[in-house]
Short mmCIF file of C-alpha atoms in Angstrom, two decimals:
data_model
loop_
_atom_site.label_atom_id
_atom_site.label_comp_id
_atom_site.label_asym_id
_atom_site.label_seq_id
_atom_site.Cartn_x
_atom_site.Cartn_y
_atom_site.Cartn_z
CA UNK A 69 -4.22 6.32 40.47
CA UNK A 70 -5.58 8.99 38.27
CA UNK A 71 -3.73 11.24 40.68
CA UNK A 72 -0.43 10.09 40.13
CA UNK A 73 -1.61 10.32 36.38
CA UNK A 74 -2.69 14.06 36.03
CA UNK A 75 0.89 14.54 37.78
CA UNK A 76 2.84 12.06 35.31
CA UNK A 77 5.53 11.96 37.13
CA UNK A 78 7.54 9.33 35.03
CA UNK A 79 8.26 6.52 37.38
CA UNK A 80 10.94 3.57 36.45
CA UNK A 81 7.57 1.35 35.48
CA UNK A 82 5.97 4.04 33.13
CA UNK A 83 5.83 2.85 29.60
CA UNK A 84 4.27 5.62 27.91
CA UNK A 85 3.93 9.41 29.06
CA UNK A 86 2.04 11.91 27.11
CA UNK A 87 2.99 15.23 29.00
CA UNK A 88 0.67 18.91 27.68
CA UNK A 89 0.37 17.55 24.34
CA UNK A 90 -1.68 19.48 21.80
CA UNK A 91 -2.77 18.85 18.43
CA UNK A 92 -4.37 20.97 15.44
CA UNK A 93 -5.91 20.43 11.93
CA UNK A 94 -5.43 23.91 10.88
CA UNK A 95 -7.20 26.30 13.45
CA UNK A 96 -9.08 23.63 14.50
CA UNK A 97 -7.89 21.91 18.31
CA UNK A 98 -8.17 17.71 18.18
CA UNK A 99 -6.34 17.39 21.24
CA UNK A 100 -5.86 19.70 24.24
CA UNK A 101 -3.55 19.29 26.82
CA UNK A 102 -3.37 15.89 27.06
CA UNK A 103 -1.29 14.45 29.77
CA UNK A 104 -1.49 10.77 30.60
CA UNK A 105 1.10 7.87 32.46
CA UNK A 106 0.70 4.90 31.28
CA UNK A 107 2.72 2.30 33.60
CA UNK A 108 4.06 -1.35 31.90
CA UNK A 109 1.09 -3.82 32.11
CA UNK A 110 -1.48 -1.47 32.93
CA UNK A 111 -5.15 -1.89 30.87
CA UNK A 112 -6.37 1.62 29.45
CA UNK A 113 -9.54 2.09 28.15
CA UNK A 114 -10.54 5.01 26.05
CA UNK A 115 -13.63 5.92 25.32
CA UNK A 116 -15.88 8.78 24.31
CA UNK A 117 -18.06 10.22 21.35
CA UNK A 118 -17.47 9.91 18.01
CA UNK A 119 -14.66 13.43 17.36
CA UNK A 120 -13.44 13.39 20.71
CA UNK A 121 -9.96 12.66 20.11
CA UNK A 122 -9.56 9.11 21.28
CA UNK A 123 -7.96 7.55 18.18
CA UNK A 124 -6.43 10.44 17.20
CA UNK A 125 -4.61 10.29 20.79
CA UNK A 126 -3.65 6.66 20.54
CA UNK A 127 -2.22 7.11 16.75
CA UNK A 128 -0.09 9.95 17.93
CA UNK A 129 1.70 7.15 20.45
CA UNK A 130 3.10 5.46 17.47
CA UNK A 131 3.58 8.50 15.18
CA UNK A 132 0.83 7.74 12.56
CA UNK A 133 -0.47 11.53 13.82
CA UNK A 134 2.23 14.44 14.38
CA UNK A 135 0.87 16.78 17.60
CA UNK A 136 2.30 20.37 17.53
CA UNK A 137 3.10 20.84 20.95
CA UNK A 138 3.60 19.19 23.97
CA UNK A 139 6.11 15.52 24.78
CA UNK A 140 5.55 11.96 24.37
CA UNK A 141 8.08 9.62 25.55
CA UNK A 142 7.59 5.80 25.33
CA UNK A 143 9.47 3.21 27.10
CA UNK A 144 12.19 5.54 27.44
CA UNK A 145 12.38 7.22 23.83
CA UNK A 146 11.29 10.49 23.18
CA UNK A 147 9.44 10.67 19.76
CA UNK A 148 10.05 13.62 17.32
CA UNK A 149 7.95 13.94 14.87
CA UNK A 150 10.37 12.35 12.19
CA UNK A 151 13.72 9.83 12.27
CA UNK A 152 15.02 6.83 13.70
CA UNK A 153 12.96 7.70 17.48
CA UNK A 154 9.73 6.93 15.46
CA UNK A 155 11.33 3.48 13.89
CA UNK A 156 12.05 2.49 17.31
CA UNK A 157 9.10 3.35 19.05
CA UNK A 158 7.18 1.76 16.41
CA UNK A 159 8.71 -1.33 16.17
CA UNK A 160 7.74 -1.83 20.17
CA UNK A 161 4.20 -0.68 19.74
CA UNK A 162 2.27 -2.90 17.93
CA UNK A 163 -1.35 -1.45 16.44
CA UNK A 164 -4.53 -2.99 16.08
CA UNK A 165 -6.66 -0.98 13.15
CA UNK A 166 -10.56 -0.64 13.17
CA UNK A 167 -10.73 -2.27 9.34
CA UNK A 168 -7.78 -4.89 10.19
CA UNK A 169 -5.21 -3.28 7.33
CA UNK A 170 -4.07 -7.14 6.84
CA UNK A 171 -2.23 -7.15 3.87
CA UNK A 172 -4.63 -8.64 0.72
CA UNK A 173 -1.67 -10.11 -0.98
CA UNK A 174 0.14 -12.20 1.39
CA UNK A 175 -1.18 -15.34 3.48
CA UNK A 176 -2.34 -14.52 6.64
CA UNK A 177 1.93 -16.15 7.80
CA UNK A 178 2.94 -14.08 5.37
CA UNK A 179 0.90 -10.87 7.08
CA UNK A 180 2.77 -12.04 10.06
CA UNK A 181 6.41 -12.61 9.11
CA UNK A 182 6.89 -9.72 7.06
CA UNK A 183 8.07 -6.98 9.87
CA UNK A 184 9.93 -9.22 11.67
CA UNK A 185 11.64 -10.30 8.43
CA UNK A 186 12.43 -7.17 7.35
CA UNK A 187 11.72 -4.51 10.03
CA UNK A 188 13.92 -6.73 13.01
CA UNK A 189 16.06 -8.93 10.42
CA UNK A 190 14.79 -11.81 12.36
CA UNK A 191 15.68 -15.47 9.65
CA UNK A 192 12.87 -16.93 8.11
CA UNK A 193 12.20 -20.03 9.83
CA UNK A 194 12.50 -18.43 13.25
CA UNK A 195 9.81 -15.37 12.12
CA UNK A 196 7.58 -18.43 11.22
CA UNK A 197 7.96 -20.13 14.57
CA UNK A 198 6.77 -17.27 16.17
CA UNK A 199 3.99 -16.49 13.66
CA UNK A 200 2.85 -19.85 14.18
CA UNK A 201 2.72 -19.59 18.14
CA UNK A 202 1.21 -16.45 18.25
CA UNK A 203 -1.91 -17.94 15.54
CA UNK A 204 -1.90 -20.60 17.55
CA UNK A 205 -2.68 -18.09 20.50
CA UNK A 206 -5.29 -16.26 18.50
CA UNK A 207 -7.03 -19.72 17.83
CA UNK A 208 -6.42 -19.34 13.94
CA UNK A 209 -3.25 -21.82 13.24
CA UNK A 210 -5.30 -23.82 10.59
CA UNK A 211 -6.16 -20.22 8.52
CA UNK A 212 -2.26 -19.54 8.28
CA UNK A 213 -2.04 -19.99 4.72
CA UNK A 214 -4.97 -18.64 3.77
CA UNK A 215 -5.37 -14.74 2.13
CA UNK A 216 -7.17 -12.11 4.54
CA UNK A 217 -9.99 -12.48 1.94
CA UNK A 218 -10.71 -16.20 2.78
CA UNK A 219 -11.49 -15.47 6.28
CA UNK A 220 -14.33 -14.13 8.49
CA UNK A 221 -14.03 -10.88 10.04
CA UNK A 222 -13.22 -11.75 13.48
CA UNK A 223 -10.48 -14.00 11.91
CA UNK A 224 -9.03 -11.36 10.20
CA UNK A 225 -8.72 -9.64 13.33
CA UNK A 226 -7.31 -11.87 15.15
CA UNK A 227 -4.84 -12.19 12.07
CA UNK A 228 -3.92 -8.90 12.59
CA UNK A 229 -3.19 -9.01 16.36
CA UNK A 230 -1.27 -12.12 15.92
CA UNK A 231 1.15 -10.19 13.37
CA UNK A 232 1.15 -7.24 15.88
CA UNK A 233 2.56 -9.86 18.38
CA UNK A 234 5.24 -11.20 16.30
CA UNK A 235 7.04 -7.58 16.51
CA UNK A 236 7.11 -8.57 20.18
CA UNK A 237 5.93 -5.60 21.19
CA UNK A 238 5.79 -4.08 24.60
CA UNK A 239 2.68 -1.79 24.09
CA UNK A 240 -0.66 -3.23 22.27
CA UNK A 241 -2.94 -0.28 20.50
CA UNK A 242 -6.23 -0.84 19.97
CA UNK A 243 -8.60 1.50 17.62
CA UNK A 244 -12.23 0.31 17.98
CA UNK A 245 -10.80 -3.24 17.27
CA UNK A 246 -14.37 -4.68 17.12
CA UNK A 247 -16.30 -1.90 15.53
CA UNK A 248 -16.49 -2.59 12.11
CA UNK A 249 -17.40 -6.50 12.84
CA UNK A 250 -20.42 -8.11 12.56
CA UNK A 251 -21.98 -8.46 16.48
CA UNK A 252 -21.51 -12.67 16.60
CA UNK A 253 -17.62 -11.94 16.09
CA UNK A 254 -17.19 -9.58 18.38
CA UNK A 255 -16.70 -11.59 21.28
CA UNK A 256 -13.89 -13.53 19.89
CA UNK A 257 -11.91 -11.01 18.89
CA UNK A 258 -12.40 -9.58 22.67
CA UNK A 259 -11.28 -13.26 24.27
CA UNK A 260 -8.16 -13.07 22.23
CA UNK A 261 -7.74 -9.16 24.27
CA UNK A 262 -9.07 -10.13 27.39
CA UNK A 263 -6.01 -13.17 27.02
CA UNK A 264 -3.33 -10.67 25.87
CA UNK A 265 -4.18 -8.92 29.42
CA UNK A 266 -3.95 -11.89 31.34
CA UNK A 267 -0.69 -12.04 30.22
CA UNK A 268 0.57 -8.96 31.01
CA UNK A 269 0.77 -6.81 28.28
CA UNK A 270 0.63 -2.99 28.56
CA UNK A 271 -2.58 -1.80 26.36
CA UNK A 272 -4.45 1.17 25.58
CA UNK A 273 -7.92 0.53 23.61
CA UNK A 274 -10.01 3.14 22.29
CA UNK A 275 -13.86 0.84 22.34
CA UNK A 276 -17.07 1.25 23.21
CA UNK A 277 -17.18 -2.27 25.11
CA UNK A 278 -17.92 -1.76 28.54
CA UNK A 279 -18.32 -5.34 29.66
CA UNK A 280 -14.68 -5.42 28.77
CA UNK A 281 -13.94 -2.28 29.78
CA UNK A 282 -15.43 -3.29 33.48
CA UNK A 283 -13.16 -6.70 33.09
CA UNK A 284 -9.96 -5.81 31.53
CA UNK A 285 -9.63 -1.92 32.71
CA UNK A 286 -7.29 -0.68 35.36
CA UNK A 287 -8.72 2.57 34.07
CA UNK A 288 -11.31 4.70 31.94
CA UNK A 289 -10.52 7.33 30.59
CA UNK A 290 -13.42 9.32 29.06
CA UNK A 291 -12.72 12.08 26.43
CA UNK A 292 -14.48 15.08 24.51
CA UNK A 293 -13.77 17.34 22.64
CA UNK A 294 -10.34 16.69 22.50
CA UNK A 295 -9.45 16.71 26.57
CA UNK A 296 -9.35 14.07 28.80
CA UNK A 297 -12.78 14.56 31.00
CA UNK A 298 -12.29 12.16 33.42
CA UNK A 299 -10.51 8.75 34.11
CA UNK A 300 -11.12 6.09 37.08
CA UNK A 301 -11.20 2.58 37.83
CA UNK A 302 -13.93 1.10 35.90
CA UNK A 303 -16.01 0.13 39.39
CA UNK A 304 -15.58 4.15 40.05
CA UNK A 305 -16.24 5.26 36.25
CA UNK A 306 -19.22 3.50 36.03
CA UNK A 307 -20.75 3.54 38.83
CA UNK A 308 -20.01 6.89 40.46
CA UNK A 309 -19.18 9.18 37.18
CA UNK A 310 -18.43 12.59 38.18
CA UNK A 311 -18.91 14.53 35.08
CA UNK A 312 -22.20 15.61 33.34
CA UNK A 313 -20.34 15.00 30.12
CA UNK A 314 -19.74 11.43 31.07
CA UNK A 315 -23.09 10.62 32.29
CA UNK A 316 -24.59 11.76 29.18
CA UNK A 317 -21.98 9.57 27.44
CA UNK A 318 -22.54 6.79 29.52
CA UNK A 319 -26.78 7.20 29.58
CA UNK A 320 -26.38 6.83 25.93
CA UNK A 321 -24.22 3.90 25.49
CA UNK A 322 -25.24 1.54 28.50
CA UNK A 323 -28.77 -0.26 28.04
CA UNK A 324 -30.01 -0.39 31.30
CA UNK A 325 -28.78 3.30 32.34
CA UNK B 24 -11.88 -4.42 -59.97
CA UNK B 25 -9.07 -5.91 -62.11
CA UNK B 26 -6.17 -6.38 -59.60
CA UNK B 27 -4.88 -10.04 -59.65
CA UNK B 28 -3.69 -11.02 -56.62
CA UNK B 29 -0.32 -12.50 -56.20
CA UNK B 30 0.65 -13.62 -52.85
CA UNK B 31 3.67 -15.20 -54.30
CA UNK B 32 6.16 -12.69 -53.33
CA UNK B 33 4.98 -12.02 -49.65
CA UNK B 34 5.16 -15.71 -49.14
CA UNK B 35 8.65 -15.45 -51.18
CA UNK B 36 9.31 -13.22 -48.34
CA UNK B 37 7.79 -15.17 -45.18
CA UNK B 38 11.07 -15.79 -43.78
CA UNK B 39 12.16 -12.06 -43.62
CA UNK B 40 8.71 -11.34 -42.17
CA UNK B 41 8.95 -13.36 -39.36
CA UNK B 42 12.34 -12.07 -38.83
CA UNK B 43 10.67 -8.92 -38.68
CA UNK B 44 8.43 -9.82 -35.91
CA UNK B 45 11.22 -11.40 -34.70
CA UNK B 46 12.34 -7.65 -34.33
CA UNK B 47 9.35 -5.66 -33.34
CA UNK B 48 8.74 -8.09 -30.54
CA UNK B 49 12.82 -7.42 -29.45
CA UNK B 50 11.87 -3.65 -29.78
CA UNK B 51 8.78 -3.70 -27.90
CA UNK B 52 9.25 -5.92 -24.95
CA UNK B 53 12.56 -4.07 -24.19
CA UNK B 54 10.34 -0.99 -24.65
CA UNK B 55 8.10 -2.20 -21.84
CA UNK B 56 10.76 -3.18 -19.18
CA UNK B 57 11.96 0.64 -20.21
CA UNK B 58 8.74 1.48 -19.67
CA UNK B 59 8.13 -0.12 -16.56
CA UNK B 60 11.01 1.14 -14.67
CA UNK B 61 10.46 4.36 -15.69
CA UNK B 62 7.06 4.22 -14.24
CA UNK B 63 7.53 3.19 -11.06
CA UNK B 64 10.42 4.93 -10.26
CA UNK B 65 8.16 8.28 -11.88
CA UNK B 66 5.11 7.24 -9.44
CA UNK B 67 8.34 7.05 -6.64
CA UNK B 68 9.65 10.19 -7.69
CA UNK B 69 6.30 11.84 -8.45
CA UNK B 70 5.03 11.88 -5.04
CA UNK B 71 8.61 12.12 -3.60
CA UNK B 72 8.84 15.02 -0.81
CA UNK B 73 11.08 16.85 -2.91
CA UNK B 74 9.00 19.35 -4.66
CA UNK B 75 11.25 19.85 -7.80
CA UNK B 76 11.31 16.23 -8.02
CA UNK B 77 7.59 16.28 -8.22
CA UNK B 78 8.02 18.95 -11.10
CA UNK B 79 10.55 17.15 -13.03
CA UNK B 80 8.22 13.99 -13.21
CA UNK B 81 5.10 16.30 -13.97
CA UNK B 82 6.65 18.37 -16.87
CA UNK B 83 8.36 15.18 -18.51
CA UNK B 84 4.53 13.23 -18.29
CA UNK B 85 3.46 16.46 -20.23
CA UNK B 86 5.80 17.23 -22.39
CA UNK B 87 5.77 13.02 -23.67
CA UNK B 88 2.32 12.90 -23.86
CA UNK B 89 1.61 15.79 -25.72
CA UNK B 90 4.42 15.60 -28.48
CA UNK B 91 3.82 12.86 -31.28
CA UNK B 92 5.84 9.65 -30.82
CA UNK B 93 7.40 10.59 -34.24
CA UNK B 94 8.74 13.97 -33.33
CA UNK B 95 10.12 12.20 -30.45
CA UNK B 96 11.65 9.09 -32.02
CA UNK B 97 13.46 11.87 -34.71
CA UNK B 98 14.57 13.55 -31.44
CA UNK B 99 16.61 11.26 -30.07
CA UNK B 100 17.75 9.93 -33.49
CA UNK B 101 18.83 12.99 -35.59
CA UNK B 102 19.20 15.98 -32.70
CA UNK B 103 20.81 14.65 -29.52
CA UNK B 104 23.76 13.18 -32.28
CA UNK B 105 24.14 16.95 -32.28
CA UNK B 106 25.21 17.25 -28.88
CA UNK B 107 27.25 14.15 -29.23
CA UNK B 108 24.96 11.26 -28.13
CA UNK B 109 24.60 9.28 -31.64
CA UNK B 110 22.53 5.83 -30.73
CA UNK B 111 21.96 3.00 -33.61
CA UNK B 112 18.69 2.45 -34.92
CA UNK B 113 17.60 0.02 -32.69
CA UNK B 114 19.02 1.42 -29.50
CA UNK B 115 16.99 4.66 -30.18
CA UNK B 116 13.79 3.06 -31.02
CA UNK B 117 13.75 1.24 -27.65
CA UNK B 118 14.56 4.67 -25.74
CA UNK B 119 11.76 6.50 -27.64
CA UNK B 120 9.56 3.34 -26.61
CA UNK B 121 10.55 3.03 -23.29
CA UNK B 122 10.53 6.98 -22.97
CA UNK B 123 7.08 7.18 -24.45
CA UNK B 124 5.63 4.22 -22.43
CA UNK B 125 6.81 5.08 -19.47
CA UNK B 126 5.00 8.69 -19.50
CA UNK B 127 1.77 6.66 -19.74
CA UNK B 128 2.93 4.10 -17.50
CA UNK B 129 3.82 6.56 -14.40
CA UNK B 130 0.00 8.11 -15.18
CA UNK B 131 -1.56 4.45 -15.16
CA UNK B 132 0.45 2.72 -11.98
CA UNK B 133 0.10 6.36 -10.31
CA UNK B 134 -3.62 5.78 -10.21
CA UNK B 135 -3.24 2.55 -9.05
CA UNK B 136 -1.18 3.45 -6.27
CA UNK B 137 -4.07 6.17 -5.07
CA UNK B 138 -6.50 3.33 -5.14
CA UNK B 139 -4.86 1.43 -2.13
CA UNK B 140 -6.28 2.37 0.95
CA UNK B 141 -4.26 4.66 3.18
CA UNK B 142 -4.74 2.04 6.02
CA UNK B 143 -2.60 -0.29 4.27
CA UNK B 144 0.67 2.48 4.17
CA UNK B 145 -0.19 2.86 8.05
CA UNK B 146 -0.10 -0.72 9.39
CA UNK B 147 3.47 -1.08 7.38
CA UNK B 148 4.22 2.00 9.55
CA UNK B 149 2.97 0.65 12.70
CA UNK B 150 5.29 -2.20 12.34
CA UNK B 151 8.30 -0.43 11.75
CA UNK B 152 9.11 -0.66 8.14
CA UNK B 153 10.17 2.30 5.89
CA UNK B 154 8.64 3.88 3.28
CA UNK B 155 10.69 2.45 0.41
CA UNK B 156 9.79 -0.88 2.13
CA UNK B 157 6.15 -0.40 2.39
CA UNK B 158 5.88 1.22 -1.16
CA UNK B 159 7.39 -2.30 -2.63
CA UNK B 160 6.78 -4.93 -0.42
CA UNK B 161 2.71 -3.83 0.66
CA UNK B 162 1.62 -1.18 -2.01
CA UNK B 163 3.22 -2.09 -5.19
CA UNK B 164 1.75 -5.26 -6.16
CA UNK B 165 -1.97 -4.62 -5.41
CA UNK B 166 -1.38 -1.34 -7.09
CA UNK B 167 -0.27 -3.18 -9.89
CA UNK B 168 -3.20 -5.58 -9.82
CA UNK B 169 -5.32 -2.77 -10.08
CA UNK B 170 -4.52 -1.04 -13.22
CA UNK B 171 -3.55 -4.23 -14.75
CA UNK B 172 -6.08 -4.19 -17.67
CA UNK B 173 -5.14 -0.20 -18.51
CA UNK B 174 -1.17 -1.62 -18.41
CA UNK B 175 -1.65 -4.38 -20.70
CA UNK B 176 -3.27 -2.35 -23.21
CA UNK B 177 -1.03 0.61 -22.99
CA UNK B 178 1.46 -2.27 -23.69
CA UNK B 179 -0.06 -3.42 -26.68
CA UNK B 180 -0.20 0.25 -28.03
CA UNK B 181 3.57 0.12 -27.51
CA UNK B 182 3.59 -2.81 -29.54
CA UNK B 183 1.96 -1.43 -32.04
CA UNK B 184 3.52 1.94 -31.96
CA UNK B 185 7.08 0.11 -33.11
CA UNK B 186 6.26 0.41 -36.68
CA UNK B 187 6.91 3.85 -36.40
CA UNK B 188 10.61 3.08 -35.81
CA UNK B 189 10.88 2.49 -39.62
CA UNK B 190 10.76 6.09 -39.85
CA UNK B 191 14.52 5.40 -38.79
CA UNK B 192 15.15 2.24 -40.53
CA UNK B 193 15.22 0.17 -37.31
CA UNK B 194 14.30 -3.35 -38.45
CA UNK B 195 11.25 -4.53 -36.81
CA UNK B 196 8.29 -5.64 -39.18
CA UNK B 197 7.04 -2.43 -40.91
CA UNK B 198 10.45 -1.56 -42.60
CA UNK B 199 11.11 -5.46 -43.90
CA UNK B 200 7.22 -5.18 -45.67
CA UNK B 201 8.02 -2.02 -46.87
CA UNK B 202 11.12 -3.28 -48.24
CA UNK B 203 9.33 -6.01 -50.10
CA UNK B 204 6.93 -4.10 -51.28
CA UNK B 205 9.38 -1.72 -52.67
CA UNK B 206 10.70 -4.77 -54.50
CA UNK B 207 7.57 -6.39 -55.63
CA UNK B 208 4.84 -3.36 -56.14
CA UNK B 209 2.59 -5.93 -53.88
CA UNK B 210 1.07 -2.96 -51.67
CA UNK B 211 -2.24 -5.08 -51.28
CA UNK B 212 -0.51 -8.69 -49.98
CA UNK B 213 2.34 -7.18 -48.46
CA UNK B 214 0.12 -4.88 -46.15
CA UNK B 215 -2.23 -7.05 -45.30
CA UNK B 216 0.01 -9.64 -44.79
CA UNK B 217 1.97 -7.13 -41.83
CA UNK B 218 -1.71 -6.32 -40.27
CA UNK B 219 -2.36 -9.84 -39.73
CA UNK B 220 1.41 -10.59 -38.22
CA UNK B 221 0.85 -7.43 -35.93
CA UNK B 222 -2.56 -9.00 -34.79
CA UNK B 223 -0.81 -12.33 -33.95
CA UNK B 224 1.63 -10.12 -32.36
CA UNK B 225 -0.84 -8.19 -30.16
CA UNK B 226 -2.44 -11.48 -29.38
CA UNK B 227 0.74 -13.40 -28.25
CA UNK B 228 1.26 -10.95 -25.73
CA UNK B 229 -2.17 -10.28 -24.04
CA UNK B 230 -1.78 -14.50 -23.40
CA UNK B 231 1.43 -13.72 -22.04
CA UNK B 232 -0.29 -10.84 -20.00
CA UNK B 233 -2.67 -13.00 -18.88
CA UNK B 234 -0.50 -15.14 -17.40
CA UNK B 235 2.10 -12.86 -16.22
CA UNK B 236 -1.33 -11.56 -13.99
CA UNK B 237 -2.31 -15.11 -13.03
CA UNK B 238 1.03 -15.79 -12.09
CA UNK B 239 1.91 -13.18 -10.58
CA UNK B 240 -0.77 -10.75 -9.28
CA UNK B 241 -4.08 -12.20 -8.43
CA UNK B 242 -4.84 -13.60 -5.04
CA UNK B 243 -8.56 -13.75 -3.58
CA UNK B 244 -10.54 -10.70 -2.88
CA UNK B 245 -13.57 -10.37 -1.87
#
């Protein structure tokens, strides 16, 4: 697998291919020469120290970074670093934010009707059907008209993946989705993921859970310093890591290492 | 201390007091919708990716904000009717108003824009909408919440600042007391009879503030 992906060779299945891309704040290099295949419904877990890249990688997938050199294609479109390309891309790639970025000022339906509304032109009633399935799915129906404010944490992010969903999208993005929660919300917030997968959907997610990295993964990918060290299955990655980088990463982060 | 006071004349002259009110308030709240479009289409245009845009917006906040409202109002009344463009009275005291206030207003909402965190602006992006979108349907109205206080009392300044429009002979309440006192050499009555109408004034439209924000703006925060 992580063959095919150092090649990425861009199958009829690959959703998202990142081919030699390269990234700079000024003189200083965020991303080097990353090249990564992502294929519909596969489970990619990023991880890696604090500065190494990871979000800055996943936030270049939907445009929220520009990268200097280097391609990234997704499901088919090309994305330049401006114009209708990035619309499109974004409107199939939903993004799950670290501080949840729900809106303050709209009810948690509101949060989720909005894009489709006026990103897709979808009517109103129909948006809200959907909204109202996909809280239903997150296991926060009763909270829809409620503000972000009203609600705990791990509500709020499941709020926010549930108005990620609405866009229908065919790629989830997840930066340190549980990271800024309080430890007895975490795992609720990872359910809801760990069902997305189930079902199918293509995800990358930069975290620092390993249990769900070791459920949900088809693959690790561990980066520093901007490069992507190494990547396996998770039985592989954490088991038999090949890298000093990654053992170091991986004796600081797992208890019992 | 031998003045007598006489309030029969100002109350003589209630009527065309309240009239007067009846006119600053005309004057000022068309100031502030002036003054409000003009502000957040500055912020728009302010931070717009145009960099003479950004100029424009920059040296017109300068030059309104360090000229006196007076100099301004005489502006558009006696100079641009040199070039051709001759405005009424009233018409010109609402431009100078809305002109004016809107300098501020750009400098006020501008701040409250900054204070939204970036994350907001980048999950409207991540689900596809556009800027203009983002700026109006995400942005503008906690912005808004924000400097809410600092808007309300730039708006009562505005208020306030109509009485300077007699300088033209607009009629809003200043020029109908000075008329009466003209008439009635009742400088003491007369005056302190406009204070206390501009302090009802002012009053009047911090409730209406108020509720414009409950109505309109607030929503739980933590």
């Amino acid at each position: 697998m992580s063959v095919a992906a150092k090649s990425v060779a861009i199958t009829a299945d690959t959703m998202i291919a990142m081919r030699g891309v390269n990234k700079w704040y000024g003189t200083y290099q965020v991303l080097t020469d990353i090249n990564l295949a992502v294929r519909a419904s596969e489970k990619i877990v990023l991880c890696g120290p604090s500065g190494s890249g990871k979000s800055t990688l996943i936030r270049c997938i939907n445009a929220l970074e520009s990268y200097q050199k280097g391609e990234i294609v997704v499901d088919g479109v090309h994305l330049g670093s401006q114009g209708k390309a990035v619309d499109a891309v974004r409107r199939e790639v939903g993004m799950v934010f670290q501080q949840f970025n729900l809106f303050p000022h709209m009810t948690v339906l509101e949060n989720c009707t909005l894009a489709p509304i006026r990103s897709r032109g979808i009517p109103r009633p129909a948006a809200e059907e959907t909204a109202r399935r996909l809280l239903d799915r997150v296991k926060i129906l009763n909270q829809a008209d409620k503000y972000p404010a009203q609600l705990s944490g791990g509500q709020q992010q499941r709020a926010a993946i549930a108005r990620a969903l609405c866009m229908e999208p065919k790629v989830m993005l997840f930066d340190e989705p549980t990271s800024a929660l309080d430890p007895e919300m975490v795992k609720e917030v990872l359910d809801t993921m760990i069902g997305l997968a189930t079902d199918g959907m293509t995800m990358i997610c930069v975290t620092h859970e390993m249990g769900f990295a070791r459920q949900v993964a088809d693959r690790v990918i561990f980066m520093a310093e901007g490069r992507i060290v190494e990547e396996a299955e998770p039985e592989i990655f954490f088991k038999a890591p090949q890298h000093e980088r990654t053992k170091k990463f991986l004796g600081e982060i797992l208890p019992h290492h | 201390m031998n003045y007598k006071f006489d309030f029969g004349p100002v109350i003589e002259g209630l009527p065309e007091l309240l009239w007067g009110c009846a006119g600053t308030l005309g004057l000022a709240l068309s100031g502030m919708v002036l003054a409000l479009i003009i502000g957040i289409g500055g912020v728009l245009l302010r931070d717009s990716r145009l960099a003479p845009l950004r100029w424009l917006v920059i040296a017109f906040v300068e030059a309104i904000r360090n000229t006196p409202f007076l100099g301004q109002i005489y502006f558009v009344f006696f100079a641009l009717p040199m070039v051709g463009i001759r405005l009424d009275p009233t018409l010109t005291a609402i431009i100078a108003l809305g002109v004016n206030g809107g300098a501020y207003a750009i400098e006020i909402i501008r701040g409250g824009v900054q204070s939204i965190n970036k994350g907001q602006v980048e999950a409207g992006l991540a689900l596809g909408l556009s800027r203009t979108l983002i700026f109006r349907l995400i942005v503008l109205k906690p912005a808004l919440r924000a400097i809410f206080p600092s808007l309300t009392s730039q708006f009562i300044m505005l208020t306030l600042t109509t009485s300077i429009a007699s300088a033209i002979s607009a009629y809003e309440l200043t020029s109908v007391g000075q008329a009466i006192e003209t008439n009635t050499f009742r400088s003491f009555e007369v005056y302190g009879v406009v204070t206390l109408l501009y302090l009802a004034m002012s009053w009047m439209l911090m409730q209406m503030f108020a509720r414009i924000n409950a109505r309109f703006l607030l929503y739980p925060v933590k």
